[in-house]
Amino acid sequence: MAVLACDLGGTRIKLGVVEAGRVLARRILDAESAHGLGPRLSAVEAALRELCDEAGVARVAGVAGAGMAGVAGVGISIPGIIDPHAGRVLAINAKYDDATQLDLGAWARQCFNLPLAMDNDARMALIGEWRHGAGRGCDNIAMITLGTGIGVAAVVEGRVLRGAHGQATILGGHLTVDYAGRRCTCGNIGCAEAEASTDVLAALAQTRDDLATSALAGETILDYRAVFDWAKRGDTCAAALRDHSLNVWAALAVNLVHAFDPERIVVGGGIAASDDLLPAMQRYVDQYAWTPRHRVELVRGRLGDDAALVACEWLVEKNHRGTETQSSG
Amino acid sequence: MAVLACDLGGTRIKLGVVEAGRVLARRILDAESAHGLGPRLSAVEAALRELCDEAGVARVAGVAGAGMAGVAGVGISIPGIIDPHAGRVLAINAKYDDATQLDLGAWARQCFNLPLAMDNDARMALIGEWRHGAGRGCDNIAMITLGTGIGVAAVVEGRVLRGAHGQATILGGHLTVDYAGRRCTCGNIGCAEAEASTDVLAALAQTRDDLATSALAGETILDYRAVFDWAKRGDTCAAALRDHSLNVWAALAVNLVHAFDPERIVVGGGIAASDDLLPAMQRYVDQYAWTPRHRVELVRGRLGDDAALVACEWLVEKNHRGTETQSSG
């Protein structure tokens, strides 16, 4: 059975029809997330209907209660804290700020007569990699997604941890790595995300006296691609920013080892594409994590943008089964 | 059915016969842990036999293969990393350093013809509080034990997390709270335990210029009791050490909220007896933890030394059932 998959990113909405771990058809919409999610839902609905046609998935449009033959449900990945039981967004940080008011389950029923399954984007990225990507075969795995902010999630003993309020593991980017550090947008002090992420990179650079004489000062967009590139070419300021950030991310990885005891940590997001990142983080984890009889392997995510889409299928099926315990395959 | 319970602390071995969450008889031995565990096992065996008599639990001494009527098994709490499947100690920090070589399962069979269940001491303290103490009724709970070091454990969605190698949650005292901080005995940098614990208190005090003029300089034993007492009486050095330590422990509590999403955090150990501790940590968690729709309550442990003993009963019964999932009661 296919699944209609929606990955609601801050700048782009990625849509797909997914079956057996494969994205049969896909579409990208501008998110316009500053205006909220509600105004985008009709465009999402229309695009999903077109994708069903493209993918050759049968649909029964406009017949109330008829459902869609061959489609099991709608899955949504969203950058917020989710109540998985109620299918509601409990909290969301800045983007799609109307999402807490929306009944997306009702939307999925009204539009498609299909059940909805929804979860946090960092968790969905992990689920995708776990079932179909870099995490296959592991029942204990954590993921760090280095994007604008830092997303974290973990599977422990074959279970996707959610905790008492749906928050377990996904606030991992807000693990304190410097209790006397920088104030984070979440309100906490010294979160990994506040110490090193694209969101704070400009502010970090401003703290350096050598920024004015650095090649980075000439960059139109100050991002980690520029930082890694100029660091490699010997720019002192860029090298300092790179090394600081690698330390923060690697200290976060050590925290995930100490908290969740994974066999493997998947590192995803745009920044993970840099060749320098994984070897440096791996050296740090090898040196500093307390793993007396084993080694935790850091690997790059394999699925990129598809991770959350293929996770939608797993989530819809899991909700259908009413249990999430699965041996890894 | 009763259980023979052994809590192997660094300085004291606490023994008990436990039934239905109650310690029917108890005994304390000097640990002499610097000499290892092996040399103490015959004293432990003898004391357990005497406790069976005291508790009125039937025993069949010296008859190989006869077992003990009315006793379900032996439980051990030990300050190390345990393989719960093999019943072996994988790693232990300084104390009982021969424990990794011992086959304690064989010892329990040979002495008592009983099965052995064993787990890490921080996890056992949590299990005790969860089933019979300050954690009753919660299926999502974490615990911080402030002793010589810092012990941490967590129950998430009604399950005691163990992870891939038995290490999940119990290295929580080694969550980095200052990635540029003090080197820890575990090899990591800026662990909560390295930043504030009885183990490092003297070293922390030495970093302060005002120690020489502080009342703490006159204390024979520099412990947190002295620090809290003198801080309350206006000693600047003591107040600074207290506030620093409270911040570290509270930042650790925030990390546990962000990692495990508990409803409640139990704080145990000798230092938790101070009246100032819990309110200060609670204020910090209220202010800095990202809990948009709820509040995580910090509570003091209720069972003290009995926590690990009563946990032995749960662990033996759980192993007997072959599953650890339990709704809370």
Tab-separated table of N, CA and C in Angstrom, chain B residues 6-103:
chain	number	residue	atom	x	y	z
B	6	CYS	N	22.070	-7.780	47.301
B	6	CYS	CA	23.425	-7.303	47.608
B	6	CYS	C	23.641	-5.963	46.914
B	7	ASP	N	23.909	-4.932	47.693
B	7	ASP	CA	24.219	-3.624	47.125
B	7	ASP	C	25.697	-3.362	47.393
B	8	LEU	N	26.513	-3.538	46.356
B	8	LEU	CA	27.966	-3.436	46.510
B	8	LEU	C	28.400	-1.990	46.334
B	9	GLY	N	28.438	-1.245	47.424
B	9	GLY	CA	28.887	0.143	47.382
B	9	GLY	C	30.402	0.208	47.495
B	10	GLY	N	30.968	1.379	47.235
B	10	GLY	CA	32.416	1.526	47.269
B	10	GLY	C	32.982	1.363	48.670
B	11	THR	N	32.231	1.799	49.688
B	11	THR	CA	32.747	1.694	51.054
B	11	THR	C	31.982	0.679	51.902
B	12	ARG	N	30.704	0.443	51.543
B	12	ARG	CA	29.905	-0.501	52.328
B	12	ARG	C	29.187	-1.479	51.409
B	13	ILE	N	29.084	-2.727	51.859
B	13	ILE	CA	28.243	-3.714	51.178
B	13	ILE	C	26.967	-3.846	52.001
B	14	LYS	N	25.851	-3.511	51.377
B	14	LYS	CA	24.574	-3.611	52.068
B	14	LYS	C	23.866	-4.866	51.595
B	15	LEU	N	23.472	-5.684	52.545
B	15	LEU	CA	22.835	-6.962	52.211
B	15	LEU	C	21.440	-7.013	52.804
B	16	GLY	N	20.551	-7.728	52.165
B	16	GLY	CA	19.202	-7.827	52.711
B	16	GLY	C	18.460	-9.029	52.167
B	17	VAL	N	17.426	-9.427	52.902
B	17	VAL	CA	16.428	-10.359	52.369
B	17	VAL	C	15.188	-9.528	52.107
B	18	VAL	N	14.723	-9.550	50.867
B	18	VAL	CA	13.645	-8.646	50.453
B	18	VAL	C	12.451	-9.461	49.976
B	19	GLU	N	11.282	-9.028	50.367
B	19	GLU	CA	10.065	-9.667	49.887
B	19	GLU	C	8.968	-8.609	49.802
B	20	ALA	N	8.257	-8.601	48.704
B	20	ALA	CA	7.140	-7.674	48.491
B	20	ALA	C	7.542	-6.222	48.766
B	21	GLY	N	8.744	-5.847	48.341
B	21	GLY	CA	9.193	-4.465	48.472
B	21	GLY	C	9.667	-4.097	49.862
B	22	ARG	N	9.716	-5.070	50.766
B	22	ARG	CA	10.176	-4.789	52.131
B	22	ARG	C	11.478	-5.532	52.429
B	23	VAL	N	12.350	-4.852	53.159
B	23	VAL	CA	13.606	-5.477	53.572
B	23	VAL	C	13.343	-6.182	54.905
B	24	LEU	N	13.309	-7.509	54.876
B	24	LEU	CA	12.936	-8.280	56.072
B	24	LEU	C	14.093	-8.367	57.067
B	25	ALA	N	15.314	-8.360	56.543
B	25	ALA	CA	16.489	-8.396	57.419
B	25	ALA	C	17.631	-7.766	56.649
B	26	ARG	N	18.526	-7.101	57.370
B	26	ARG	CA	19.608	-6.422	56.650
B	26	ARG	C	20.917	-6.510	57.406
B	27	ARG	N	22.004	-6.318	56.711
B	27	ARG	CA	23.336	-6.359	57.290
B	27	ARG	C	24.246	-5.458	56.466
B	28	ILE	N	25.204	-4.821	57.144
B	28	ILE	CA	26.184	-4.002	56.428
B	28	ILE	C	27.587	-4.542	56.684
B	29	LEU	N	28.348	-4.733	55.641
B	29	LEU	CA	29.754	-5.147	55.751
B	29	LEU	C	30.647	-4.034	55.216
B	30	ASP	N	31.872	-3.949	55.756
B	30	ASP	CA	32.856	-3.073	55.108
B	30	ASP	C	33.151	-3.626	53.718
B	31	ALA	N	33.266	-2.714	52.747
B	31	ALA	CA	33.443	-3.183	51.377
B	31	ALA	C	34.876	-3.631	51.112
B	32	GLU	N	35.834	-2.905	51.670
B	32	GLU	CA	37.247	-3.177	51.365
B	32	GLU	C	37.421	-3.331	49.858
B	33	SER	N	36.747	-2.436	49.124
B	33	SER	CA	36.640	-2.621	47.676
B	33	SER	C	37.978	-2.453	46.963
B	34	ALA	N	38.932	-1.776	47.616
B	34	ALA	CA	40.247	-1.605	46.991
B	34	ALA	C	40.942	-2.958	46.813
B	35	HIS	N	40.554	-3.943	47.640
B	35	HIS	CA	41.146	-5.283	47.506
B	35	HIS	C	40.379	-6.144	46.513
B	36	GLY	N	39.316	-5.594	45.918
B	36	GLY	CA	38.543	-6.375	44.961
B	36	GLY	C	37.324	-7.003	45.617
B	37	LEU	N	36.499	-7.614	44.795
B	37	LEU	CA	35.260	-8.227	45.276
B	37	LEU	C	35.467	-9.681	45.670
B	38	GLY	N	36.325	-10.388	44.948
B	38	GLY	CA	36.536	-11.823	45.183
B	38	GLY	C	36.760	-12.168	46.654
B	39	PRO	N	37.684	-11.459	47.329
B	39	PRO	CA	37.985	-11.789	48.726
B	39	PRO	C	36.802	-11.571	49.679
B	40	ARG	N	35.787	-10.799	49.263
B	40	ARG	CA	34.643	-10.520	50.153
B	40	ARG	C	33.489	-11.485	49.957
B	41	LEU	N	33.569	-12.333	48.924
B	41	LEU	CA	32.388	-13.128	48.581
B	41	LEU	C	32.023	-14.148	49.664
B	42	SER	N	33.033	-14.697	50.360
B	42	SER	CA	32.669	-15.692	51.380
B	42	SER	C	31.968	-15.017	52.553
B	43	ALA	N	32.395	-13.794	52.898
B	43	ALA	CA	31.706	-13.051	53.962
B	43	ALA	C	30.289	-12.683	53.539
B	44	VAL	N	30.129	-12.330	52.264
B	44	VAL	CA	28.789	-12.005	51.754
B	44	VAL	C	27.893	-13.233	51.848
B	45	GLU	N	28.426	-14.380	51.440
B	45	GLU	CA	27.639	-15.615	51.476
B	45	GLU	C	27.203	-15.937	52.909
B	46	ALA	N	28.156	-15.866	53.839
B	46	ALA	CA	27.845	-16.197	55.232
B	46	ALA	C	26.782	-15.257	55.790
B	47	ALA	N	26.930	-13.963	55.486
B	47	ALA	CA	25.963	-12.982	55.998
B	47	ALA	C	24.584	-13.227	55.405
B	48	LEU	N	24.515	-13.561	54.131
B	48	LEU	CA	23.217	-13.814	53.502
B	48	LEU	C	22.534	-15.034	54.139
B	49	ARG	N	23.316	-16.063	54.470
B	49	ARG	CA	22.736	-17.249	55.123
B	49	ARG	C	22.149	-16.869	56.488
B	50	GLU	N	22.909	-16.045	57.217
B	50	GLU	CA	22.408	-15.619	58.534
B	50	GLU	C	21.145	-14.786	58.395
B	51	LEU	N	21.120	-13.925	57.357
B	51	LEU	CA	19.939	-13.084	57.156
B	51	LEU	C	18.713	-13.930	56.825
B	52	CYS	N	18.934	-15.035	56.104
B	52	CYS	CA	17.810	-15.931	55.803
B	52	CYS	C	17.225	-16.492	57.101
B	53	ASP	N	18.095	-16.864	58.006
B	53	ASP	CA	17.618	-17.352	59.302
B	53	ASP	C	16.831	-16.270	60.026
B	54	GLU	N	17.453	-15.080	60.092
B	54	GLU	CA	16.800	-13.943	60.773
B	54	GLU	C	15.427	-13.654	60.209
B	55	ALA	N	15.348	-13.684	58.865
B	55	ALA	CA	14.097	-13.303	58.201
B	55	ALA	C	13.082	-14.433	58.228
B	56	GLY	N	13.533	-15.591	58.698
B	56	GLY	CA	12.619	-16.727	58.719
B	56	GLY	C	12.395	-17.319	57.342
B	57	VAL	N	13.348	-17.060	56.457
B	57	VAL	CA	13.243	-17.643	55.121
B	57	VAL	C	13.915	-19.010	55.144
B	58	ALA	N	13.203	-20.030	54.711
B	58	ALA	CA	13.730	-21.389	54.753
B	58	ALA	C	15.014	-21.484	53.957
B	59	ARG	N	15.948	-22.271	54.436
B	59	ARG	CA	17.154	-22.486	53.645
B	59	ARG	C	17.579	-23.947	53.760
B	60	VAL	N	18.229	-24.424	52.730
B	60	VAL	CA	18.773	-25.770	52.746
B	60	VAL	C	20.262	-25.625	52.521
B	61	ALA	N	20.964	-25.535	53.602
B	61	ALA	CA	22.390	-25.217	53.504
B	61	ALA	C	23.194	-26.453	53.160
B	62	GLY	N	24.152	-26.252	52.289
B	62	GLY	CA	25.150	-27.295	52.052
B	62	GLY	C	24.674	-28.484	51.232
B	63	VAL	N	23.436	-28.453	50.788
B	63	VAL	CA	22.969	-29.562	49.955
B	63	VAL	C	23.027	-29.122	48.496
B	64	ALA	N	24.026	-29.626	47.793
B	64	ALA	CA	24.221	-29.183	46.411
B	64	ALA	C	22.982	-29.499	45.584
B	65	GLY	N	22.549	-28.483	44.804
B	65	GLY	CA	21.421	-28.701	43.907
B	65	GLY	C	20.066	-28.586	44.575
B	66	ALA	N	20.058	-28.400	45.899
B	66	ALA	CA	18.767	-28.375	46.585
B	66	ALA	C	18.086	-27.020	46.471
B	67	GLY	N	18.844	-25.940	46.249
B	67	GLY	CA	18.262	-24.613	46.175
B	67	GLY	C	17.744	-24.185	47.532
B	68	MET	N	17.028	-23.079	47.563
B	68	MET	CA	16.493	-22.574	48.820
B	68	MET	C	14.998	-22.391	48.633
B	69	ALA	N	14.239	-23.173	49.364
B	69	ALA	CA	12.787	-23.028	49.281
B	69	ALA	C	12.421	-21.619	49.722
B	70	GLY	N	11.521	-20.979	49.029
B	70	GLY	CA	11.060	-19.658	49.442
B	70	GLY	C	11.941	-18.515	48.993
B	71	VAL	N	13.029	-18.804	48.283
B	71	VAL	CA	13.895	-17.736	47.775
B	71	VAL	C	13.988	-17.852	46.244
B	72	ALA	N	13.718	-16.741	45.561
B	72	ALA	CA	13.619	-16.791	44.095
B	72	ALA	C	14.956	-16.575	43.398
B	73	GLY	N	15.871	-15.883	44.057
B	73	GLY	CA	17.128	-15.614	43.381
B	73	GLY	C	17.988	-14.646	44.160
B	74	VAL	N	19.154	-14.366	43.603
B	74	VAL	CA	20.090	-13.397	44.177
B	74	VAL	C	20.130	-12.175	43.260
B	75	GLY	N	20.056	-10.994	43.840
B	75	GLY	CA	20.190	-9.763	43.065
B	75	GLY	C	21.414	-8.992	43.501
B	76	ILE	N	22.135	-8.420	42.553
B	76	ILE	CA	23.334	-7.636	42.876
B	76	ILE	C	23.269	-6.274	42.200
B	77	SER	N	23.539	-5.253	42.985
B	77	SER	CA	23.716	-3.887	42.479
B	77	SER	C	25.194	-3.555	42.576
B	78	ILE	N	25.793	-3.097	41.472
B	78	ILE	CA	27.250	-2.911	41.456
B	78	ILE	C	27.597	-1.671	40.638
B	79	PRO	N	28.606	-0.898	41.080
B	79	PRO	CA	28.923	0.350	40.369
B	79	PRO	C	29.760	0.097	39.121
B	80	GLY	N	29.163	-0.519	38.111
B	80	GLY	CA	29.893	-0.772	36.873
B	80	GLY	C	28.945	-0.878	35.705
B	81	ILE	N	29.515	-1.174	34.545
B	81	ILE	CA	28.717	-1.420	33.345
B	81	ILE	C	28.514	-2.923	33.232
B	82	ILE	N	27.241	-3.321	33.095
B	82	ILE	CA	26.864	-4.731	33.187
B	82	ILE	C	26.343	-5.215	31.846
B	83	ASP	N	26.682	-6.438	31.471
B	83	ASP	CA	25.979	-7.096	30.384
B	83	ASP	C	24.829	-7.873	31.020
B	84	PRO	N	23.602	-7.363	30.869
B	84	PRO	CA	22.490	-7.993	31.598
B	84	PRO	C	22.192	-9.401	31.080
B	85	HIS	N	22.548	-9.670	29.829
B	85	HIS	CA	22.257	-10.992	29.278
B	85	HIS	C	23.242	-12.024	29.820
B	86	ALA	N	24.530	-11.681	29.784
B	86	ALA	CA	25.549	-12.617	30.238
B	86	ALA	C	25.712	-12.580	31.758
B	87	GLY	N	25.156	-11.555	32.416
B	87	GLY	CA	25.340	-11.445	33.857
B	87	GLY	C	26.785	-11.190	34.236
B	88	ARG	N	27.505	-10.458	33.393
B	88	ARG	CA	28.908	-10.173	33.671
B	88	ARG	C	29.116	-8.672	33.830
B	89	VAL	N	30.146	-8.329	34.632
B	89	VAL	CA	30.565	-6.937	34.736
B	89	VAL	C	31.521	-6.652	33.583
B	90	LEU	N	31.165	-5.692	32.735
B	90	LEU	CA	31.990	-5.376	31.574
B	90	LEU	C	33.092	-4.379	31.913
B	91	ALA	N	32.770	-3.428	32.782
B	91	ALA	CA	33.751	-2.405	33.132
B	91	ALA	C	33.375	-1.827	34.480
B	92	ILE	N	34.357	-1.473	35.252
B	92	ILE	CA	34.117	-0.918	36.580
B	92	ILE	C	35.250	0.057	36.854
B	93	ASN	N	34.923	1.153	37.520
B	93	ASN	CA	35.854	2.262	37.654
B	93	ASN	C	36.570	2.212	39.005
B	94	ALA	N	37.760	1.666	39.044
B	94	ALA	CA	38.640	1.667	40.224
B	94	ALA	C	38.211	0.650	41.293
B	95	LYS	N	36.972	0.776	41.820
B	95	LYS	CA	36.561	-0.125	42.903
B	95	LYS	C	36.252	-1.516	42.362
B	96	TYR	N	36.460	-2.525	43.196
B	96	TYR	CA	36.157	-3.913	42.812
B	96	TYR	C	36.734	-4.241	41.438
B	97	ASP	N	37.987	-3.911	41.218
B	97	ASP	CA	38.493	-4.004	39.851
B	97	ASP	C	38.661	-5.431	39.353
B	98	ASP	N	38.456	-6.414	40.245
B	98	ASP	CA	38.490	-7.808	39.782
B	98	ASP	C	37.121	-8.284	39.296
B	99	ALA	N	36.113	-7.420	39.404
B	99	ALA	CA	34.738	-7.872	39.136
B	99	ALA	C	34.552	-8.334	37.700
B	100	THR	N	35.326	-7.746	36.767
B	100	THR	CA	35.170	-8.157	35.368
B	100	THR	C	35.646	-9.598	35.152
B	101	GLN	N	36.482	-10.104	36.077
B	101	GLN	CA	36.997	-11.474	35.937
B	101	GLN	C	36.095	-12.510	36.605
B	102	LEU	N	35.157	-12.058	37.444
B	102	LEU	CA	34.373	-12.994	38.263
B	102	LEU	C	33.127	-13.472	37.524
B	103	ASP	N	32.775	-14.712	37.740
B	103	ASP	CA	31.515	-15.238	37.227
B	103	ASP	C	30.543	-15.300	38.408
